[in-house]
Coordinates of C-alpha atoms and ligand atoms in Angstrom, one line a residue:
Chain A
M955 CA 20.6 39.0 1.1
S956 CA 17.1 38.0 2.2
A957 CA 16.5 34.7 4.0
F958 CA 15.4 31.6 2.1
I959 CA 12.9 30.6 4.8
H960 CA 11.2 33.3 6.9
L961 CA 9.0 32.3 9.8
A962 CA 7.5 34.9 12.1
G963 CA 5.1 34.4 14.9
V964 CA 3.9 31.1 13.5
R965 CA 1.1 29.5 15.4
K966 CA -0.9 26.3 14.8
L967 CA -4.0 25.0 16.6
Y968 CA -5.3 21.5 16.1
R969 CA -9.1 21.2 16.5
R970 CA -10.6 18.0 17.7
G971 CA -14.3 18.5 17.7
R972 CA -14.8 21.4 20.1
E973 CA -11.4 21.1 21.7
E974 CA -8.5 23.1 20.6
F975 CA -4.9 22.2 21.1
L976 CA -2.0 24.6 20.7
A977 CA 0.7 22.6 18.9
V978 CA 3.0 25.5 17.9
S979 CA 3.2 29.0 19.0
D980 CA 5.4 32.0 18.3
V981 CA 7.9 30.2 16.1
T982 CA 10.2 32.7 14.5
F983 CA 13.4 32.0 12.7
D984 CA 15.1 32.6 9.4
V985 CA 17.1 30.1 7.3
G986 CA 19.6 31.2 4.8
E987 CA 19.9 29.4 1.4
G988 CA 22.1 26.3 1.8
E989 CA 21.9 26.2 5.6
L990 CA 21.3 23.0 7.5
V991 CA 19.0 23.9 10.4
S992 CA 18.3 21.5 13.3
L993 CA 14.9 21.7 14.9
V994 CA 15.2 20.1 18.3
G995 CA 12.9 19.5 21.2
P996 CA 11.1 16.8 23.2
S997 CA 8.4 14.8 21.5
G998 CA 5.1 16.6 21.2
C999 CA 6.7 20.0 21.0
G1000 CA 5.5 20.6 17.5
K1001 CA 8.5 19.8 15.4
T1002 CA 6.5 17.7 12.9
T1003 CA 3.9 20.4 12.8
V1004 CA 6.5 23.0 11.8
L1005 CA 7.8 20.7 9.0
K1006 CA 4.2 20.2 7.7
I1007 CA 3.7 23.9 7.6
L1008 CA 6.9 24.3 5.6
A1009 CA 5.9 21.5 3.3
G1010 CA 2.6 23.3 2.6
L1011 CA 0.6 20.3 4.0
H1012 CA -1.4 22.5 6.3
P1013 CA -1.6 26.3 6.8
A1014 CA -0.4 28.1 9.9
D1015 CA -3.2 29.7 11.9
A1016 CA -1.3 32.9 12.4
G1017 CA 2.1 34.4 11.5
T1018 CA 4.1 34.7 8.4
V1019 CA 5.5 31.8 6.4
R1020 CA 7.6 32.7 3.4
I1021 CA 9.9 30.4 1.5
G1022 CA 12.0 31.5 -1.4
S1023 CA 13.8 34.8 -2.2
P1024 CA 14.3 36.8 -5.4
E1025 CA 17.7 35.1 -5.8
H1026 CA 16.3 31.7 -5.0
P1027 CA 12.7 31.4 -6.1
F1028 CA 10.7 28.6 -4.6
D1029 CA 8.0 26.5 -6.3
P1030 CA 5.9 24.8 -3.5
A1031 CA 4.9 22.0 -5.9
R1032 CA 8.3 20.8 -6.8
D1033 CA 10.9 22.3 -4.5
V1034 CA 10.2 20.1 -1.4
G1035 CA 11.8 16.8 -0.6
M1036 CA 10.8 14.9 2.5
V1037 CA 12.4 12.2 4.6
F1038 CA 10.6 10.6 7.5
Q1039 CA 11.6 8.4 10.4
Q1040 CA 10.5 5.3 8.4
P1041 CA 12.0 4.9 4.9
L1042 CA 8.5 4.3 3.6
L1043 CA 9.7 2.6 0.4
L1044 CA 7.1 0.9 -1.7
K1045 CA 7.8 -2.8 -1.2
W1046 CA 6.8 -3.7 -4.7
R1047 CA 9.2 -1.3 -6.4
R1048 CA 12.9 -1.8 -7.0
I1049 CA 15.1 0.7 -5.2
I1050 CA 15.6 2.8 -8.4
D1051 CA 11.9 2.9 -9.0
N1052 CA 11.3 4.0 -5.5
V1053 CA 13.7 6.8 -5.9
L1054 CA 11.9 7.8 -9.1
L1055 CA 8.5 8.2 -7.4
P1056 CA 8.6 12.0 -7.0
A1057 CA 9.8 12.4 -10.6
E1058 CA 6.8 10.3 -11.8
I1059 CA 4.4 12.4 -9.7
L1060 CA 5.8 15.6 -11.1
G1061 CA 5.8 14.2 -14.6
L1062 CA 9.5 14.9 -15.2
P1063 CA 11.2 13.5 -18.3
M1064 CA 11.9 9.9 -17.1
R1065 CA 15.1 9.2 -19.1
E1066 CA 16.9 12.1 -17.4
A1067 CA 15.3 11.4 -14.0
R1068 CA 16.5 7.8 -14.2
E1069 CA 20.0 9.0 -14.9
R1070 CA 19.8 11.3 -12.0
A1071 CA 18.4 8.6 -9.7
R1072 CA 21.5 6.5 -10.5
E1073 CA 23.8 9.3 -9.6
L1074 CA 22.0 10.0 -6.4
L1075 CA 22.1 6.3 -5.4
A1076 CA 25.8 6.5 -5.9
L1077 CA 25.9 9.7 -3.9
V1078 CA 24.1 8.1 -0.9
G1079 CA 26.4 5.0 -1.2
L1080 CA 23.9 2.7 -2.8
G1081 CA 25.6 2.3 -6.2
G1082 CA 24.9 -1.2 -7.4
F1083 CA 21.7 -1.6 -5.4
E1084 CA 19.4 -0.1 -8.1
A1085 CA 17.6 -3.3 -8.9
K1086 CA 17.2 -4.6 -5.4
Y1087 CA 13.9 -4.6 -3.5
P1088 CA 13.6 -2.8 -0.2
Y1089 CA 13.4 -6.0 1.8
E1090 CA 16.9 -6.8 0.6
L1091 CA 18.3 -3.7 2.2
S1092 CA 19.1 -2.9 5.9
G1093 CA 17.2 -0.2 7.7
G1094 CA 20.1 2.3 7.2
M1095 CA 20.4 1.5 3.5
Q1096 CA 16.6 1.9 3.1
Q1097 CA 16.9 5.3 4.7
R1098 CA 19.7 6.2 2.3
A1099 CA 17.4 5.3 -0.6
A1100 CA 14.7 7.5 1.0
I1101 CA 17.2 10.4 1.0
A1102 CA 18.0 9.8 -2.7
R1103 CA 14.2 9.9 -3.3
A1104 CA 13.9 13.2 -1.6
L1105 CA 16.6 14.6 -3.9
V1106 CA 15.6 13.1 -7.2
H1107 CA 13.4 16.1 -8.4
D1108 CA 16.2 18.5 -7.4
P1109 CA 14.1 20.4 -4.8
K1110 CA 15.5 23.5 -3.1
L1111 CA 14.4 22.4 0.3
I1112 CA 14.8 19.1 2.1
L1113 CA 12.6 18.5 5.2
M1114 CA 13.8 15.6 7.4
D1115 CA 11.6 14.4 10.3
E1116 CA 13.8 12.4 12.7
P1117 CA 15.2 10.5 9.8
F1118 CA 17.7 8.5 11.8
G1119 CA 15.5 8.0 14.9
A1120 CA 14.7 4.4 14.1
L1121 CA 18.4 3.4 13.5
D1122 CA 20.8 1.9 16.0
A1123 CA 23.3 4.3 17.6
L1124 CA 26.3 3.3 15.4
T1125 CA 24.4 3.5 12.1
R1126 CA 23.0 6.8 13.2
E1127 CA 26.4 8.3 13.7
K1128 CA 27.5 7.0 10.4
M1129 CA 24.4 8.4 8.7
N1130 CA 25.1 11.8 10.4
L1131 CA 28.5 11.9 8.7
E1132 CA 26.9 10.8 5.4
L1133 CA 24.2 13.5 5.7
L1134 CA 26.8 16.2 6.1
R1135 CA 28.7 14.9 3.1
I1136 CA 25.5 14.8 1.0
W1137 CA 24.5 18.2 2.2
R1138 CA 27.9 19.6 1.2
E1139 CA 27.8 17.9 -2.2
S1140 CA 24.2 18.8 -3.0
R1141 CA 24.2 22.2 -1.4
K1142 CA 20.6 22.0 -0.4
T1143 CA 18.8 23.9 2.3
I1144 CA 17.9 21.3 4.9
V1145 CA 15.5 21.5 7.9
F1146 CA 16.4 18.6 10.1
V1147 CA 14.1 17.6 12.9
T1148 CA 15.5 15.5 15.8
H1149 CA 15.1 15.0 19.5
G1150 CA 18.8 14.2 19.8
I1151 CA 20.5 17.2 21.2
G1152 CA 24.0 16.0 20.2
E1153 CA 22.8 15.2 16.7
A1154 CA 21.2 18.7 16.4
V1155 CA 24.4 20.5 17.3
F1156 CA 26.6 18.1 15.3
L1157 CA 24.7 18.6 12.1
G1158 CA 23.3 22.1 12.3
T1159 CA 24.7 25.4 11.1
R1160 CA 21.9 26.7 13.3
V1161 CA 19.7 25.1 16.0
V1162 CA 16.1 26.0 16.8
V1163 CA 14.9 24.7 20.1
L1164 CA 11.2 24.1 20.7
T1165 CA 9.6 23.2 24.0
A1166 CA 6.2 21.6 24.8
G1167 CA 3.6 22.6 27.4
P1168 CA 3.3 25.4 26.7
A1169 CA 4.3 25.0 23.0
R1170 CA 6.8 27.8 22.1
M1171 CA 10.1 28.4 20.6
A1172 CA 12.8 28.6 23.2
D1173 CA 16.0 29.4 21.3
N1174 CA 17.5 30.0 17.9
F1175 CA 21.3 30.2 17.6
T1176 CA 24.1 29.8 15.1
V1177 CA 26.5 26.9 15.6
S1178 CA 29.9 28.2 14.9
L1179 CA 31.7 24.9 14.6
P1180 CA 33.9 24.6 11.5
H1181 CA 32.9 22.5 8.5
P1182 CA 33.6 19.9 7.3
R1183 CA 32.9 18.2 10.7
S1184 CA 34.0 14.9 11.9
L1185 CA 33.0 12.9 14.9
D1186 CA 35.9 14.3 17.1
I1187 CA 34.2 17.6 17.0
K1188 CA 32.0 16.2 19.7
T1189 CA 34.9 16.5 22.1
H1190 CA 35.4 20.2 21.3
E1191 CA 34.5 22.4 24.2
D1192 CA 32.2 24.6 22.1
F1193 CA 30.2 21.5 21.2
G1194 CA 29.7 20.8 24.9
A1195 CA 28.7 24.4 25.5
Y1196 CA 26.1 24.2 22.8
T1197 CA 24.6 21.0 24.0
R1198 CA 24.5 22.3 27.6
R1199 CA 22.7 25.4 26.4
I1200 CA 20.0 23.2 24.9
Y1201 CA 19.8 20.9 28.0
R1202 CA 19.3 23.9 30.1
L1203 CA 16.5 25.2 28.0
L1204 CA 14.7 21.9 28.2
G1205 CA 15.0 22.0 31.9
M1206 CA 17.3 19.0 32.1
E1207 CA 20.2 20.5 34.1
Chain B
M213 CA 16.8 -24.2 -8.9
S214 CA 15.5 -25.8 -5.8
G215 CA 12.4 -23.5 -5.9
T216 CA 11.1 -25.1 -9.2
R217 CA 11.9 -28.6 -8.0
E218 CA 9.9 -28.0 -4.9
A219 CA 7.1 -26.6 -7.0
V220 CA 7.1 -29.7 -9.3
Q221 CA 7.1 -31.9 -6.3
R222 CA 4.1 -30.0 -4.8
Y223 CA 2.1 -30.3 -8.0
T224 CA 2.9 -33.9 -8.4
I225 CA 1.7 -34.7 -4.9
A226 CA -1.5 -32.6 -5.5
V227 CA -2.3 -34.6 -8.6
L228 CA -1.6 -37.8 -6.9
S229 CA -3.9 -37.0 -3.9
H230 CA -6.7 -36.4 -6.4
L231 CA -6.0 -39.6 -8.2
L232 CA -6.0 -41.4 -4.8
L233 CA -9.4 -39.9 -4.0
V234 CA -10.8 -41.3 -7.3
L235 CA -9.2 -44.6 -6.6
A236 CA -10.7 -44.7 -3.1
W237 CA -14.1 -43.8 -4.6
H238 CA -13.7 -46.6 -7.1
F239 CA -12.9 -49.3 -4.5
F240 CA -15.6 -48.1 -2.2
V241 CA -18.2 -48.6 -4.8
V242 CA -16.8 -51.8 -6.3
L243 CA -15.9 -53.6 -3.0
G244 CA -19.0 -52.2 -1.2
D245 CA -21.2 -53.3 -4.1
V246 CA -22.9 -49.9 -3.9
P247 CA -25.9 -49.7 -6.3
K248 CA -25.3 -47.3 -9.3
I249 CA -28.4 -45.3 -8.4
V250 CA -26.9 -44.4 -5.0
M251 CA -23.3 -43.9 -6.1
P252 CA -21.9 -44.8 -9.5
S253 CA -18.3 -45.7 -9.9
P254 CA -15.9 -43.2 -11.5
W255 CA -16.1 -45.2 -14.7
E256 CA -20.0 -45.1 -14.8
T257 CA -19.8 -41.4 -14.0
A258 CA -17.5 -40.8 -16.9
K259 CA -19.8 -42.8 -19.2
A260 CA -22.5 -40.2 -18.6
L261 CA -20.6 -37.9 -20.8
L262 CA -21.5 -40.0 -23.8
V263 CA -25.2 -39.2 -23.5
P264 CA -25.7 -36.6 -26.3
N265 CA -29.0 -35.5 -24.9
Y266 CA -27.3 -33.9 -22.0
R267 CA -25.5 -31.4 -24.2
W268 CA -22.5 -31.2 -21.9
I269 CA -20.5 -28.7 -23.9
E270 CA -23.3 -26.2 -24.1
N271 CA -24.2 -26.6 -20.4
I272 CA -20.6 -26.2 -19.3
A273 CA -20.4 -23.1 -21.4
V274 CA -23.5 -21.6 -19.9
T275 CA -22.6 -22.3 -16.3
A276 CA -19.0 -21.2 -16.8
G277 CA -20.3 -18.0 -18.5
E278 CA -22.5 -17.2 -15.5
I279 CA -19.8 -17.8 -13.0
F280 CA -17.1 -15.9 -14.8
G281 CA -19.5 -13.1 -15.8
G282 CA -20.8 -12.5 -12.3
Y283 CA -17.3 -12.8 -10.9
I284 CA -15.6 -10.4 -13.2
L285 CA -18.5 -7.9 -12.8
A286 CA -18.1 -8.2 -9.0
V287 CA -14.3 -7.7 -9.0
G288 CA -14.5 -4.8 -11.4
S289 CA -17.3 -2.9 -9.7
G290 CA -16.2 -3.9 -6.2
V291 CA -12.7 -2.4 -6.7
V292 CA -14.3 0.8 -8.2
L293 CA -16.7 1.2 -5.2
A294 CA -13.9 0.6 -2.7
M295 CA -11.9 3.3 -4.5
L296 CA -14.8 5.7 -4.2
F297 CA -15.0 4.8 -0.5
S298 CA -11.4 5.7 0.0
W299 CA -12.0 9.0 -1.7
S300 CA -15.2 9.9 0.2
R301 CA -15.6 9.1 3.9
L302 CA -19.2 10.3 3.6
L303 CA -20.0 7.9 0.8
E304 CA -18.5 5.1 2.8
M305 CA -20.5 6.1 5.9
W306 CA -23.7 6.1 4.0
L307 CA -23.2 3.0 1.9
M308 CA -21.1 0.6 3.9
P309 CA -23.7 -0.2 6.6
L310 CA -26.2 -0.6 3.9
L311 CA -24.0 -3.1 2.1
V312 CA -23.5 -5.0 5.3
S313 CA -27.2 -5.4 5.8
L314 CA -27.9 -6.2 2.2
N315 CA -25.2 -8.8 2.3
M316 CA -27.0 -10.5 5.1
I317 CA -30.0 -11.3 2.8
P318 CA -29.6 -14.9 1.8
K319 CA -29.2 -14.8 -1.9
V320 CA -31.3 -18.0 -2.2
A321 CA -34.2 -16.0 -0.8
L322 CA -33.6 -13.3 -3.4
G323 CA -33.6 -15.9 -6.2
P324 CA -37.3 -16.2 -6.7
L325 CA -37.7 -12.4 -6.8
I326 CA -34.9 -12.0 -9.3
I327 CA -36.7 -14.5 -11.5
V328 CA -40.0 -12.7 -11.2
W329 CA -38.2 -9.5 -12.2
F330 CA -35.9 -10.7 -14.9
S331 CA -37.4 -14.0 -15.9
Y332 CA -35.3 -17.1 -16.6
G333 CA -31.9 -17.1 -18.2
I334 CA -28.3 -16.4 -18.0
G335 CA -28.7 -12.8 -17.0
P336 CA -30.4 -13.3 -13.6
N337 CA -27.9 -16.1 -12.8
I338 CA -25.0 -13.8 -13.4
L339 CA -26.8 -11.3 -11.2
I340 CA -27.0 -13.8 -8.4
A341 CA -23.4 -14.8 -8.7
F342 CA -22.5 -11.2 -8.8
S343 CA -24.5 -10.3 -5.7
I344 CA -23.0 -13.1 -3.7
C345 CA -19.3 -12.2 -4.3
F346 CA -19.5 -8.4 -4.6
F347 CA -19.3 -7.8 -0.9
P348 CA -16.1 -9.6 0.0
I349 CA -14.4 -7.9 -2.8
V350 CA -15.5 -4.4 -1.6
L351 CA -14.6 -5.2 2.0
T352 CA -11.1 -6.5 1.3
T353 CA -10.3 -3.9 -1.2
A354 CA -11.5 -1.0 1.0
R355 CA -9.4 -2.4 3.8
G356 CA -6.3 -2.7 1.6
L357 CA -6.7 0.8 0.2
R358 CA -6.9 2.2 3.7
E359 CA -3.6 0.7 4.7
V360 CA -1.5 3.6 3.4
E361 CA 1.2 5.2 5.6
P362 CA -0.1 8.7 6.3
D363 CA 3.5 10.0 5.9
L364 CA 3.6 8.5 2.4
L365 CA 0.4 10.4 1.5
D366 CA 2.1 13.6 2.9
L367 CA 5.1 12.9 0.6
V368 CA 2.9 12.7 -2.4
R369 CA 0.8 15.7 -1.4
S370 CA 3.8 17.8 -0.8
L371 CA 4.5 17.3 -4.5
H372 CA 0.9 18.3 -5.2
G373 CA 0.2 14.8 -6.5
S374 CA -3.4 14.0 -7.4
R375 CA -5.5 11.4 -5.6
W376 CA -5.6 9.5 -8.9
Q377 CA -1.8 9.3 -8.7
I378 CA -2.0 8.3 -5.0
F379 CA -4.5 5.6 -6.0
L380 CA -2.6 4.2 -8.9
K381 CA 1.0 4.4 -7.6
I382 CA 0.5 3.7 -3.9
Q383 CA -3.0 2.6 -2.8
L384 CA -3.9 0.1 -5.5
P385 CA -0.5 -1.7 -5.7
G386 CA -0.4 -1.8 -1.9
A387 CA -3.9 -3.2 -1.7
L388 CA -3.3 -6.0 -4.2
P389 CA -2.6 -8.7 -1.6
Y390 CA -5.9 -7.8 0.1
I391 CA -7.8 -7.7 -3.2
F392 CA -6.4 -11.2 -4.1
S393 CA -7.5 -12.7 -0.8
G394 CA -11.0 -11.2 -1.4
M395 CA -10.9 -12.6 -5.0
K396 CA -10.2 -16.1 -3.7
V397 CA -13.1 -16.1 -1.3
A398 CA -15.3 -14.6 -4.0
A399 CA -14.3 -17.3 -6.5
V400 CA -15.9 -20.0 -4.3
L401 CA -19.0 -17.9 -3.8
A402 CA -19.5 -17.1 -7.5
V403 CA -19.8 -20.8 -8.2
A404 CA -22.4 -21.3 -5.5
G405 CA -24.3 -18.3 -6.7
A406 CA -24.5 -19.4 -10.3
I407 CA -25.7 -22.9 -9.4
V408 CA -28.3 -21.5 -6.9
G409 CA -29.6 -19.4 -9.8
E410 CA -29.8 -22.4 -12.1
F411 CA -31.6 -24.4 -9.4
L412 CA -34.2 -21.7 -8.9
G413 CA -35.1 -21.2 -12.5
S414 CA -33.2 -21.8 -15.6
D415 CA -33.5 -23.7 -18.9
R416 CA -29.8 -24.3 -19.4
G417 CA -26.6 -25.0 -17.5
L418 CA -25.2 -27.8 -15.3
G419 CA -27.4 -26.9 -12.3
Y420 CA -30.4 -27.1 -14.6
L421 CA -29.2 -30.4 -16.0
M422 CA -28.9 -31.8 -12.5
L423 CA -32.6 -31.1 -11.8
Q424 CA -33.5 -32.8 -15.1
V425 CA -31.5 -36.0 -14.4
Q426 CA -32.7 -36.1 -10.9
V427 CA -36.2 -36.8 -12.2
T428 CA -34.9 -39.8 -14.2
L429 CA -32.7 -40.9 -11.4
D430 CA -29.6 -40.7 -13.6
T431 CA -27.1 -40.5 -10.7
P432 CA -24.0 -40.9 -12.8
A433 CA -25.0 -37.7 -14.8
M434 CA -25.6 -35.9 -11.5
F435 CA -22.2 -36.9 -10.3
M436 CA -20.7 -35.8 -13.6
A437 CA -22.4 -32.4 -13.4
V438 CA -21.1 -31.9 -9.8
I439 CA -17.6 -32.8 -10.9
L440 CA -17.8 -30.4 -13.9
I441 CA -19.1 -27.5 -11.7
T442 CA -16.3 -28.2 -9.3
L443 CA -13.8 -28.2 -12.2
I444 CA -15.0 -24.8 -13.4
G445 CA -14.5 -23.5 -9.9
V446 CA -11.0 -25.0 -9.7
V447 CA -10.1 -23.3 -13.1
L448 CA -11.3 -20.0 -11.8
Y449 CA -9.4 -20.3 -8.6
G450 CA -6.3 -21.5 -10.5
L451 CA -6.5 -18.4 -12.7
V452 CA -6.7 -16.1 -9.7
L453 CA -3.8 -17.9 -8.1
G454 CA -1.8 -17.6 -11.3
L455 CA -2.6 -14.0 -11.7
E456 CA -1.6 -13.4 -8.0
R457 CA 1.7 -15.2 -8.6
L458 CA 2.3 -13.1 -11.7
V459 CA 1.7 -9.8 -10.0
L460 CA 2.8 -10.3 -6.4
V461 CA 5.6 -12.8 -6.0
R462 CA 7.7 -11.2 -8.7
D463 CA 7.7 -7.9 -6.8
A464 CA 8.6 -9.7 -3.6
R465 CA 5.8 -7.9 -1.7
L466 CA 5.5 -10.9 0.6
G467 CA 9.2 -11.2 1.1
Ligands
LIG392 N1 -3.5 16.1 13.4 C1 -3.5 16.4 14.7 N2 -4.6 16.6 15.4 C2 -4.6 16.9 16.7 N3 -3.4 17.0 17.4 C3 -2.3 16.8 16.8 C4 -2.2 16.5 15.4 N4 -0.9 16.4 15.0 C5 -0.2 16.6 16.2 N5 -1.0 16.9 17.2 C6 -0.6 17.3 18.6 O1 0.2 18.4 18.5 C7 1.4 18.3 19.3 C8 2.6 18.5 18.4 O2 2.7 17.4 17.6 P1 4.0 17.2 16.6 O3 4.2 18.4 15.8 O4 3.8 15.9 15.9 O5 5.2 17.1 17.7 P2 6.6 16.4 17.5 O6 6.9 16.1 16.1 O7 7.5 17.5 18.1 O8 6.6 15.2 18.4 C9 1.3 16.9 19.9 O9 0.9 17.1 21.3 C10 0.3 16.2 19.1 O10 -0.4 15.3 20.0
LIG393 MG1 7.3 14.3 15.2

């Protein structure tokens, strides 16, 4: 079976006037359909850049980027869902109408989309909050709504850029568990960017490690911890081994 | 609902404060024995409305038409220009500095020229009202349209959304609070603009009437004209506030 995402030798330069800045170099990894891949590294190592390349927001300067396979065709216009560090809900829209934004942009049939948005809000634990405005929800709840928004057009690929980075530690752990549940139930392919090493191992079926200065990919390994995972897996000795492996790569041991 | 009770209380107090001002005016004139030619009492002022020669209704209609005409024109074209600015940085870089300079021209100084070009009438006065309130609309709207989260733009672009969709669904609703603050400033300016136009050259309108009655030293009529001009401005401002309340508070954007 061919990979759903195939990146090989991906490189990205940012040009500011006459200066060039190498943000990403030699990034090579494959993601199977239905995997949850963690992309981990210190800030500035190019994680967001890789996500933007995957989202088709800007092209790579070199290398191969291929998404989709014969078994799982990928439409770049409607098969990407994005979640950012901030929920970025529109303040003037009710939660359900926020969730519906991608459906509106894609011009999907709204009756069905609304039905689906309701189901998704229930899936992310926001049943009953459809008619609320964003300011009536806590940060964690807003981020749940943002996840529902990323799913509403039923995309094949979800890109998450440090989605729980702005949440307090407890809410973050809870959201990690929720995300695993949502992932299991929705069976999406997810690329999850984080600078939390524990979070990367806890969530990922695979972890890709990036380093900055020089920008490069340092590691790419499968996490063979069993699913479904619960928080006590963090005391598992393999969990410790995986996190130590990443710490070592980032020169923190 | 305590919200409505508080609102009723606020409006009641606002009306009372205005009544108190009229009362103070009355006693100032009566007790101070101020000559009518310097300052008429409220009652004398109201009586000016009975002079049929002054054609109040027609003059009110003309002035209100100029104010609303120039204002609506400025809001419409200002928002469109700001939208074009948000789509083309180059256009903004060329036009914005020009607008800043042009806006510095005192519109009063332009008045005589406009009259040379377009002669007397409602049209040139609409133009002056327009020119004076166009800039604040463009400025505030452009500012509001720029206030978009870049990540939100990425989200829409990842779905291959058009810039028209970005404008309608994200930029414009997000900019509304800015647009309304510009519209409030512009409402005051539009009134001033129209009256300046009528002072400089006109054969109708409340500003024109003021010049006429100045010659005959009919101070009560001048007072009445000023009050009516102010009332037109208050109505415009009130409409803007009402519209703002209708669009903004309901969606809790300020909450
Ligand atoms: N649009 C841009 N123009 C220039 N440099 C950029 C741009 N975006 C990111 N960079 C630089 O590229 C590097 C990688 O950025 P990014 O992908 O955002 O890293 P991360 O998400 O891992 O923090 C950073 O050093 C950043 O300053
Ligand atoms: Mg980043």
